[in-house]
Tab-separated table of C-alpha atoms and ligand atoms in Angstrom:
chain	number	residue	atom	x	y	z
R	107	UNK	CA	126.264	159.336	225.570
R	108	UNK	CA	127.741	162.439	226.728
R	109	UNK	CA	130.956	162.203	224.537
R	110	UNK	CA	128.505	162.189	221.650
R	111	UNK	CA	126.923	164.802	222.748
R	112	UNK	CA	130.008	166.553	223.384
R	113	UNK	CA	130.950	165.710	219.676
R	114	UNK	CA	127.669	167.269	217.690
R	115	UNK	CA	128.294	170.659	219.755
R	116	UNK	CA	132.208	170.777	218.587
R	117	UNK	CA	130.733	169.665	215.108
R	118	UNK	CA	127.913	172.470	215.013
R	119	UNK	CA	130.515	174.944	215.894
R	120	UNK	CA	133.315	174.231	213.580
R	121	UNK	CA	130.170	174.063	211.178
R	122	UNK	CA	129.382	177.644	211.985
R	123	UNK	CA	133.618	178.216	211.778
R	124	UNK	CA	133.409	177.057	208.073
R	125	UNK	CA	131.307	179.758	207.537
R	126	UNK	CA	127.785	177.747	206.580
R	127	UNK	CA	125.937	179.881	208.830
R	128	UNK	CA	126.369	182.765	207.054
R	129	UNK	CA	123.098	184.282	205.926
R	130	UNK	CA	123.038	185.758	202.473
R	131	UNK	CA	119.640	187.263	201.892
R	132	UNK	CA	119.265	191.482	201.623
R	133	UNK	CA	122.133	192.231	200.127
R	134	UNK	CA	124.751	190.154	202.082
R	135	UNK	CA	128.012	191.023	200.641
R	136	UNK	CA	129.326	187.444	199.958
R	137	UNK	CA	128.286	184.954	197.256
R	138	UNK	CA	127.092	181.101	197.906
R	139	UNK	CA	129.231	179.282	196.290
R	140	UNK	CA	126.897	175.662	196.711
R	141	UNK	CA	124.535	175.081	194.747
R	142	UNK	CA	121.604	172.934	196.696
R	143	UNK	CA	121.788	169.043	195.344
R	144	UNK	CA	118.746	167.616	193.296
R	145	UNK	CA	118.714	164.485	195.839
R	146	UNK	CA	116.653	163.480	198.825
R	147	UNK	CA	118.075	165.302	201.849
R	148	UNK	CA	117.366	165.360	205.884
R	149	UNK	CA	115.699	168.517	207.270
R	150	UNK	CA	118.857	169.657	208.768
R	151	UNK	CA	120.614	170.228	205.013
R	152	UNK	CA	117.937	171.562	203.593
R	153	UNK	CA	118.029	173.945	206.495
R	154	UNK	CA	121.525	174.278	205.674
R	155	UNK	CA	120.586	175.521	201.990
R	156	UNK	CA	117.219	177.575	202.952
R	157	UNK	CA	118.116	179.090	206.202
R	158	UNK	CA	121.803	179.784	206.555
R	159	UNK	CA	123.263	179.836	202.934
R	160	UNK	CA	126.603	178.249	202.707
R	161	UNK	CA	129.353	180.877	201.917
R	162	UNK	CA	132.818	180.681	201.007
R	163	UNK	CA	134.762	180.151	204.471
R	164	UNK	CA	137.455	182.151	204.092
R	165	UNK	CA	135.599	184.920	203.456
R	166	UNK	CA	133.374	185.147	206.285
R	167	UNK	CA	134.972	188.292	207.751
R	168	UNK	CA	131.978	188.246	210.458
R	169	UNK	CA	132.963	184.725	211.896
R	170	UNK	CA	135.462	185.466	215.215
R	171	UNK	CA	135.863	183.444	218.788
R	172	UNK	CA	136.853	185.744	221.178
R	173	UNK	CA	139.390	185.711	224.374
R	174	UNK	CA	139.778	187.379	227.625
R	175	UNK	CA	142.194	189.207	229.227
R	176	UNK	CA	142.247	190.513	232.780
R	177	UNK	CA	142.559	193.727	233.039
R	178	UNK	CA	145.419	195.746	235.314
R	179	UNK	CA	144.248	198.779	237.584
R	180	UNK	CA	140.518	197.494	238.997
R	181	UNK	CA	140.558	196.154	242.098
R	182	UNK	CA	139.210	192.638	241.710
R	183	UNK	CA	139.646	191.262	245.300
R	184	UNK	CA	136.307	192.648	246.430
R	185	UNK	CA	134.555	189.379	246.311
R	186	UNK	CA	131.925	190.539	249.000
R	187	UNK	CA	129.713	191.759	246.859
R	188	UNK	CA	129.764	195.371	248.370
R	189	UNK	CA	131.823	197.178	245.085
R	190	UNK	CA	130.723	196.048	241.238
R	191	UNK	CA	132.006	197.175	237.675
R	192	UNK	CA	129.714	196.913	234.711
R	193	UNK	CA	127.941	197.558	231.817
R	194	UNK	CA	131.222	199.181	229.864
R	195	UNK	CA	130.644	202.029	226.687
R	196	UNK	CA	132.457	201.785	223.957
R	197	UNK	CA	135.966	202.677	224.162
R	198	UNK	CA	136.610	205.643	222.925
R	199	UNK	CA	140.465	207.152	221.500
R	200	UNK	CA	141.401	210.790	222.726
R	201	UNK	CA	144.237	212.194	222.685
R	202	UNK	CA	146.723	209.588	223.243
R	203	UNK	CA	144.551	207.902	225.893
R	204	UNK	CA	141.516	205.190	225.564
R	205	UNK	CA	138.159	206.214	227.869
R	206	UNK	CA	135.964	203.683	229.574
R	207	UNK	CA	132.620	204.733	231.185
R	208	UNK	CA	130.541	202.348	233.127
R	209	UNK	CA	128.082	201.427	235.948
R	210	UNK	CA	129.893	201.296	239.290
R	211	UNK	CA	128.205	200.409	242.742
R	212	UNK	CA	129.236	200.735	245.844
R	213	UNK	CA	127.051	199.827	248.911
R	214	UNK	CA	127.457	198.542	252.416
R	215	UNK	CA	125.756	195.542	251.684
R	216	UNK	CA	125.362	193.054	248.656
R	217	UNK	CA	122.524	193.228	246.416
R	218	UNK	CA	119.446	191.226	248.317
R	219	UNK	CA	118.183	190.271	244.895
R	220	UNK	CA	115.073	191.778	242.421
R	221	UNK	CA	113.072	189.456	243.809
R	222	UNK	CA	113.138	191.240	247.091
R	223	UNK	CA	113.057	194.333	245.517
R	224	UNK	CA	110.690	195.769	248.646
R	225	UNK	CA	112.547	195.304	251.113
R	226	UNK	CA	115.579	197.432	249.511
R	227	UNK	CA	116.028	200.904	250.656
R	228	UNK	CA	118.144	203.580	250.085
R	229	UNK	CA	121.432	201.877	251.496
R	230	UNK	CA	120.175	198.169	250.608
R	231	UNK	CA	120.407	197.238	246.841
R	232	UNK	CA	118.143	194.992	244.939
R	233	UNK	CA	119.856	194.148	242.261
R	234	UNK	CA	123.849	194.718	240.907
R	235	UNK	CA	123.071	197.413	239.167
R	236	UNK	CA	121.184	198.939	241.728
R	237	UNK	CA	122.194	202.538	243.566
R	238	UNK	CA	124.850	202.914	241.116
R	239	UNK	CA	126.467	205.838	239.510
R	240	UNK	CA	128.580	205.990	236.512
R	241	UNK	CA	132.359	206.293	236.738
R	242	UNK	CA	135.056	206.396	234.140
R	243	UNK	CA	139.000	204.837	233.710
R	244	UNK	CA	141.482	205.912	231.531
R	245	UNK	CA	144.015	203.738	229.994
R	246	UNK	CA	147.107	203.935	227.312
R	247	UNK	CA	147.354	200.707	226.076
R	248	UNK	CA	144.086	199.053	226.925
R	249	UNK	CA	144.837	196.601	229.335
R	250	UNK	CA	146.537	198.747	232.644
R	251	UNK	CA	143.256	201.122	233.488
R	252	UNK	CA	143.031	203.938	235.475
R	253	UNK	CA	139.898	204.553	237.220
R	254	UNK	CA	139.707	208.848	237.451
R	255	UNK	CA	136.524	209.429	239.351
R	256	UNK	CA	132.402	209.685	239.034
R	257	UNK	CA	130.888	211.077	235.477
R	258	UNK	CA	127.386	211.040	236.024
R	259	UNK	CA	126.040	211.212	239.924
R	260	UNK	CA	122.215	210.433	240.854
R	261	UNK	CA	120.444	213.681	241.116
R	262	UNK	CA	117.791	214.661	243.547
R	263	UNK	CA	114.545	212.589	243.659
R	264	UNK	CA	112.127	212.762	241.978
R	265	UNK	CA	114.432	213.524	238.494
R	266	UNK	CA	115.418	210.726	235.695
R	267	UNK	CA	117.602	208.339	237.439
R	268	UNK	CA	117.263	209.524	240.925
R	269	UNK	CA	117.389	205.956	242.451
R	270	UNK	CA	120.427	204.430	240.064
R	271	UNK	CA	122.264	206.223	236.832
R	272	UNK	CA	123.654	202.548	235.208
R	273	UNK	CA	124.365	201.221	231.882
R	274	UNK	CA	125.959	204.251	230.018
R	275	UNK	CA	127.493	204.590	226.270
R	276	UNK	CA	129.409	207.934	224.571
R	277	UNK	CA	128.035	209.593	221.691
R	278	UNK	CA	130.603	212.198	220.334
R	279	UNK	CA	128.714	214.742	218.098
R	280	UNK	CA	129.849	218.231	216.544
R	281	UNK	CA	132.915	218.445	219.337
R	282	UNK	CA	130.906	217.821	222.059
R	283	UNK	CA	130.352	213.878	224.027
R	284	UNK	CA	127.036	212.918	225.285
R	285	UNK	CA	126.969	209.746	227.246
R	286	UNK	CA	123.221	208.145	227.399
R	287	UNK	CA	122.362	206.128	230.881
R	288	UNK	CA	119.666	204.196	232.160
R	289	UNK	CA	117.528	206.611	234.520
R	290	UNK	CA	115.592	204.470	237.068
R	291	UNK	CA	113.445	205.595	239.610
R	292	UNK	CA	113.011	202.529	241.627
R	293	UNK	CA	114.344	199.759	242.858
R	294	UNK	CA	114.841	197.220	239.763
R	295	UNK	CA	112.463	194.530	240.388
R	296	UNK	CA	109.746	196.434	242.072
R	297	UNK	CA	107.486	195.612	238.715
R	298	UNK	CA	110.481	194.409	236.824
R	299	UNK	CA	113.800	196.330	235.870
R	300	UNK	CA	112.096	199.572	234.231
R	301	UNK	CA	113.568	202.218	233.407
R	302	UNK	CA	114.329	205.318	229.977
R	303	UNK	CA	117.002	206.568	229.005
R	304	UNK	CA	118.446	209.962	230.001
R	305	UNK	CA	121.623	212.037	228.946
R	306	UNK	CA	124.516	213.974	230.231
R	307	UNK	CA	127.114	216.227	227.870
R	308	UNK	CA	130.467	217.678	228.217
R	309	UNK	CA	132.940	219.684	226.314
R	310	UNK	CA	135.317	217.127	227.020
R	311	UNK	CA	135.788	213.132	227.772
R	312	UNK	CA	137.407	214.536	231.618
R	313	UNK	CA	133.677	216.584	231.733
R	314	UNK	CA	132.165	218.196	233.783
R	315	UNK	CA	129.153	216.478	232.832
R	316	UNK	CA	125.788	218.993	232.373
R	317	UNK	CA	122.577	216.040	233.130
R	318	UNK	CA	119.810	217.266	230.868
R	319	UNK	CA	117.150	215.717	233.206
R	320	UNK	CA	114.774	214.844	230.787
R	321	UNK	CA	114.486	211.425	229.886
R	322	UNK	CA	115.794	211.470	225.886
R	323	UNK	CA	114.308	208.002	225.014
R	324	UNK	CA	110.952	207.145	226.617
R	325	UNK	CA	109.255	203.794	227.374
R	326	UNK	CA	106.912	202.665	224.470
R	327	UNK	CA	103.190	203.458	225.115
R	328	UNK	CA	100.664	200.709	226.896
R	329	UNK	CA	100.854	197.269	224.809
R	330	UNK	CA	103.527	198.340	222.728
R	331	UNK	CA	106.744	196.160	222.606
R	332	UNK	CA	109.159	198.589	224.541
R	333	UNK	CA	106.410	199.892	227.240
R	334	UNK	CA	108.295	198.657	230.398
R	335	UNK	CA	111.946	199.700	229.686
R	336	UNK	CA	114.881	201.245	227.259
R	337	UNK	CA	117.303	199.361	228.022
R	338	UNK	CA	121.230	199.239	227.091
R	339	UNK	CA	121.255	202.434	224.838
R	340	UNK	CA	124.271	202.411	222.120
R	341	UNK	CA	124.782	205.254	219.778
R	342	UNK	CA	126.545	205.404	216.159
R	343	UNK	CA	126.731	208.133	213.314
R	344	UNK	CA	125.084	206.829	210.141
R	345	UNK	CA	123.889	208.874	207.274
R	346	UNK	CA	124.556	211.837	209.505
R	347	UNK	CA	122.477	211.231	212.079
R	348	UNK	CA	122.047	209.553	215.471
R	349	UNK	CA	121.282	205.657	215.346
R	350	UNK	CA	121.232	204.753	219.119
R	351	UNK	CA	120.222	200.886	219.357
R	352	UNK	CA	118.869	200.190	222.404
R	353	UNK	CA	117.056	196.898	224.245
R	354	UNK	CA	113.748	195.999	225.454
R	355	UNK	CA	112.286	193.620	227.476
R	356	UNK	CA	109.182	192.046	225.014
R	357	UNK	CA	106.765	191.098	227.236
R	358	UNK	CA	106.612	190.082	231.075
R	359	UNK	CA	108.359	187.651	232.972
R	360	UNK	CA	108.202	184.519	232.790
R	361	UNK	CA	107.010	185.005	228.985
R	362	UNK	CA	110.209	187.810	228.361
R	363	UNK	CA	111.791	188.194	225.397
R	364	UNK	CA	115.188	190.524	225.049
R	365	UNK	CA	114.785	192.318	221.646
R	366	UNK	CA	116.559	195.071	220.227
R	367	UNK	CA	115.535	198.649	218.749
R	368	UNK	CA	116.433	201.380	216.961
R	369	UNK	CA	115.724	205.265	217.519
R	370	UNK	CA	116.889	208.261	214.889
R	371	UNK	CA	117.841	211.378	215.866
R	372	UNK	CA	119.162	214.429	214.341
R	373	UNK	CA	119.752	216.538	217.493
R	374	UNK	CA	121.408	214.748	220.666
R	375	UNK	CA	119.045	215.540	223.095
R	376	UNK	CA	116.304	214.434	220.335
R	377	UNK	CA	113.149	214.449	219.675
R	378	UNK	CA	114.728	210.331	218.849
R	379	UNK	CA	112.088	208.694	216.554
R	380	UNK	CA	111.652	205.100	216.760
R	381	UNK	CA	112.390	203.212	213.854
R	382	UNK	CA	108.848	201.870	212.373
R	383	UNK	CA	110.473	198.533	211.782
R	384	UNK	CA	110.937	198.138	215.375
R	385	UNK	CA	112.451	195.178	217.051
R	386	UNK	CA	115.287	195.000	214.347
R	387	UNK	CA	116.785	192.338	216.030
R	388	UNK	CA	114.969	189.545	217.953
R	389	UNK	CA	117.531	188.284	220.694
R	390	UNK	CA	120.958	189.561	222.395
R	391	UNK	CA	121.176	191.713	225.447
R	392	UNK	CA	123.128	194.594	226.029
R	393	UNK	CA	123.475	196.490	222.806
R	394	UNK	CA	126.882	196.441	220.696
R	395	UNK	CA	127.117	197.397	217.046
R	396	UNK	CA	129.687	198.382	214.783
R	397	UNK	CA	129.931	199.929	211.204
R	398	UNK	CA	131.256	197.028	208.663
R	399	UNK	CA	131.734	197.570	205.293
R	400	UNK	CA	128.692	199.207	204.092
R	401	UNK	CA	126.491	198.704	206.823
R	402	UNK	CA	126.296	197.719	210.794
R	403	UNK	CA	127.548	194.478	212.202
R	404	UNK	CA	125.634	193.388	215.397
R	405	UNK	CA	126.892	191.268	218.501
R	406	UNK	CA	124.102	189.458	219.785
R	407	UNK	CA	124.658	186.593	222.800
R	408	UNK	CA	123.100	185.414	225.762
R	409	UNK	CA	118.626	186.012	225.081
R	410	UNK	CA	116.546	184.540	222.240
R	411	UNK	CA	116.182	182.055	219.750
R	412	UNK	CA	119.203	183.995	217.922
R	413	UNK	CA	121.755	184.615	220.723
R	414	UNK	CA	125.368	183.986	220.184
R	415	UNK	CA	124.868	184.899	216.577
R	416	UNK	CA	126.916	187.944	215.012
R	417	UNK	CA	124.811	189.329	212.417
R	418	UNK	CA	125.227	192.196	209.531
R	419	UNK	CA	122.269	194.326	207.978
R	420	UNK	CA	123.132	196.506	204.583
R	421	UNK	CA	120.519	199.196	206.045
R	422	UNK	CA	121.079	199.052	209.723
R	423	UNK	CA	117.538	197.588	209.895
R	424	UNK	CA	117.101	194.849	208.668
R	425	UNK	CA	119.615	192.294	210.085
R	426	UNK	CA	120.578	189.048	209.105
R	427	UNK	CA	122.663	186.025	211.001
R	428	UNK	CA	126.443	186.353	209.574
R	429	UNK	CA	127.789	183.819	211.915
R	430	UNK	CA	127.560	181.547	214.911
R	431	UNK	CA	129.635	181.435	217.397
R	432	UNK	CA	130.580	180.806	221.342
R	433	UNK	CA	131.428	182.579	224.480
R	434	UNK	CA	130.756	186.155	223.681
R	435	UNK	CA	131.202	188.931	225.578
R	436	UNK	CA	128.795	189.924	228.002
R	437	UNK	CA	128.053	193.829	227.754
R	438	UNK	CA	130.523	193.741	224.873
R	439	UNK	CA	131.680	197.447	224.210
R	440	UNK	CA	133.962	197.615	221.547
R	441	UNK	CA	136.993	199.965	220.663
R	442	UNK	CA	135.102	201.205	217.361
R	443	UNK	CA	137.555	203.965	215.928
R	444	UNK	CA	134.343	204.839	213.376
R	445	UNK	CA	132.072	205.008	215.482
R	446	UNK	CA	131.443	208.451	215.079
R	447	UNK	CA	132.937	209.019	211.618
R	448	UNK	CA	129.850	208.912	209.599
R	449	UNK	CA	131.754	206.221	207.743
R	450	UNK	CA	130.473	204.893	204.547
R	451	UNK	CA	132.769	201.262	204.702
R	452	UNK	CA	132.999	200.359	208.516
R	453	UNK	CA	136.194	198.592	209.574
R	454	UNK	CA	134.913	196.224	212.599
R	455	UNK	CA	136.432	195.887	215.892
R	456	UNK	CA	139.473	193.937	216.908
R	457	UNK	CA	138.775	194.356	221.437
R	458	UNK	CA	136.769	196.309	223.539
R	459	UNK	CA	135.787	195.422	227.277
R	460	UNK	CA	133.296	193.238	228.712
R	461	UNK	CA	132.180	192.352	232.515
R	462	UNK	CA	132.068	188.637	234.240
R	463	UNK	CA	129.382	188.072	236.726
R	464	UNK	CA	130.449	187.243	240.090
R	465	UNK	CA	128.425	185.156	242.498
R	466	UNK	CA	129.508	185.359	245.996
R	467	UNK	CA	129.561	182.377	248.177
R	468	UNK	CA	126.624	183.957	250.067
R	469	UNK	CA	124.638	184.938	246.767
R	470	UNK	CA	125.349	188.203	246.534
R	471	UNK	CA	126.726	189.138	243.243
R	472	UNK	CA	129.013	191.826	241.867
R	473	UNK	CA	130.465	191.743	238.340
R	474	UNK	CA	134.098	192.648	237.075
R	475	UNK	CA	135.526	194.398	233.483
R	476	UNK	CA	137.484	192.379	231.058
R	477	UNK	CA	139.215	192.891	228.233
R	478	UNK	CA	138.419	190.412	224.914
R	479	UNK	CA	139.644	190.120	221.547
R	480	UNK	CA	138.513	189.325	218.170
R	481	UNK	CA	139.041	188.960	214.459
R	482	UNK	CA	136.347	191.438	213.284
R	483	UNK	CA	137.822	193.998	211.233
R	484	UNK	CA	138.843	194.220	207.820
R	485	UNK	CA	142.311	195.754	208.745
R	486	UNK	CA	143.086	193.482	211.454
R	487	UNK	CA	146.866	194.134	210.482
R	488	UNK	CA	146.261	198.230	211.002
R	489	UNK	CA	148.181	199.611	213.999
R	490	UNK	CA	145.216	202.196	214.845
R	491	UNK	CA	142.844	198.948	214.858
R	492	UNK	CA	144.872	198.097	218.036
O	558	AAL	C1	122.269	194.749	232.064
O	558	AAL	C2	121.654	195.640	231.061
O	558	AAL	C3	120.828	196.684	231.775
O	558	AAL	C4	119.867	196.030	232.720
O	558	AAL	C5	120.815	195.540	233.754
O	558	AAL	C6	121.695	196.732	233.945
O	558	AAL	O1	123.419	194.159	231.874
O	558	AAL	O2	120.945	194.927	230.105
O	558	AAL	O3	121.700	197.386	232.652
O	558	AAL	O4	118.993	196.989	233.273
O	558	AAL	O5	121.503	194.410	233.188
């Protein structure tokens, strides 16, 4: 029984491989070469025909597995639980040298979990992400990392992020970088893990980094879909503007759903207006997004009824599922060389860093970064796509 189990998930993968899970509604920019048969068929090929239009294999640029690396420079030998990496930006190219920013903890003691979220203090953690500040690493070839110092600190109670600056990505906008964190101001787990967004800017990717203290991206308002957090924000340059995707938690636990939105700005510190259309994407967890070819390709793994899907909208709104696939990265953050190009014909990623969850013997958990690879660029043979 299990071998044939074993068999339909190989089978439903390769399937996915072969490129029949490639949606081709709105605009997608392939053609379906099948035509559906004028015979009696089971549910699962008409859902073949009607759902995920069959497209030519070869051609489905948005199809990739993806490998890890381990990276040189971190310390991974911490297994105590006491020192965590996570929650990686994108990688960004300067000057010879490739930045990393990302949420770095370290406490005397393990995280004691959300669920005992009360009884954490200001030296106890709740949760991984918990009492963390956001540090940066340098590195020249992408795999041997640096790790240069804090970016962002937690300021004074009672501003944004007092209790834990996390979960950061880099905007760069009219010579100047912005990176965007998660501001909490409690323990995570106290209602849930609730937090906005706030933002710090520099004149350059070393900083000094100027906090803004205002939160940038609030919570939705009561009943609305993003009221309890803004989660995992992720900026790009589209149409000249600021399209920072971010995650929300829809609904309370044990009924949550991870969904994903979109807010437009103009100006860096805002006002960000949230995209009427909001979710755009139903599933995933922490953000990643790329330009490709006319429009934004979307990594989305791990929450929903769509996770582990890659999918492509012609608008940046209105997404469709590209591909299926397996073992994505978690926190996947990209090396996206036009990210901030106000491209008009993205060119897709070929690596970026990720983290791994660690659980201690003891349950406490810290997490590590990671470097993966993929096929998703149209000039995978393109020495700057490296
Ligand atoms: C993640 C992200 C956010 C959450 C927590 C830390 O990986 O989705 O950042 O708040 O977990």
């Amino acid at each position: 029984m299990k071998s044939k189990i074993t068999l339909i998930a190989i089978a439903a993968v390769g399937l996915a491989a072969t490129g029949f899970a490639n949606g081709n509604q709105g605009g997608f920019p392939y053609e379906m070469p099948l035509e559906k048969p004028d015979r009696e068929m089971s549910t699962a090929m008409h859902r073949i025909y009607d759902s995920y239009p069959a497209a030519q294999p070869e051609h489905n640029e948005l199809f990739s597995q993806f490998k890890y690396t381990e990276l040189k420079g971190f310390d991974y030998s911490n297994g105590d639980g006491t020192v965590s990496r996570r929650d990686p930006s994108k990688i960004l190219y300067h000057e010879g040298k490739y930045y990393v920013w990302y949420t770095k903890r370290h406490t005397v003691v393990p995280p004691i979990g959300m669920r005992n979220a009360r009884k954490a203090t200001d030296k106890i953690p709740s949760a991984d992400w918990d009492l963390s500040e956001i540090w940066y690493a340098t590195s020249e070839d992408g795999f041997e990392w640096e790790e240069q110092g804090v970016a962002i600190t937690r300021p004074e109670k009672p501003i944004v992020g007092w209790r834990s600056v996390t979960t950061t990505d880099i905007l760069v906008w009219e010579g100047k970088y912005y990176l965007y964190y998660q501001g909490f101001m409690e323990a995570s787990g106290m209602r849930g893990d609730d937090c906005p967004v706030a933002v710090s800017w520099a004149d350059s990717p070393d900083g000094p980094w100027t906090p803004y203290n205002k939160i940038v991206i609030p919570n939705g308002g009561e009943g609305e879909w993003d009221q309890y957090s803004i989660h995992d924000p992720y900026p790009l340059v589209r149409d000249g503007k600021i399209y920072l995707y971010y995650k929300s938690d829809f609904g309370r636990n044990p009924h949550k759903v991870r969904m994903q939105g979109l807010a437009i700005a103009e100006n860096p510190l805002g006002p960000f207006k949230k995209h009427p259309l909001n979710p755009v994407i139903t599933s995933g967890h922490e953000t990643s997004l790329f330009p490709f070819k006319e429009g934004i390709a979307a990594l989305v793994y791990k929450d929903g009824p769509e996770h582990n899907t890659i999918q492509y909208s012609e608008d940046g709104v209105n997404f469709e599922i590209a591909s299926i696939t397996e073992l994505m990265p978690y926190a996947a953050a990209p090396y996206v060389p036009d990210a901030f190009t106000n491209t008009k014909y993205g060119r897709g990623v070929t690596w970026g860093l990720a983290h791994f969850i660690h659980q201690g013997g003891k349950g406490q958990s810290h997490s590590i970064l990671v470097r993966f690879d993929c096929d998703l660029s149209l000039d995978l043979d393109d020495p700057e796509m490296k």
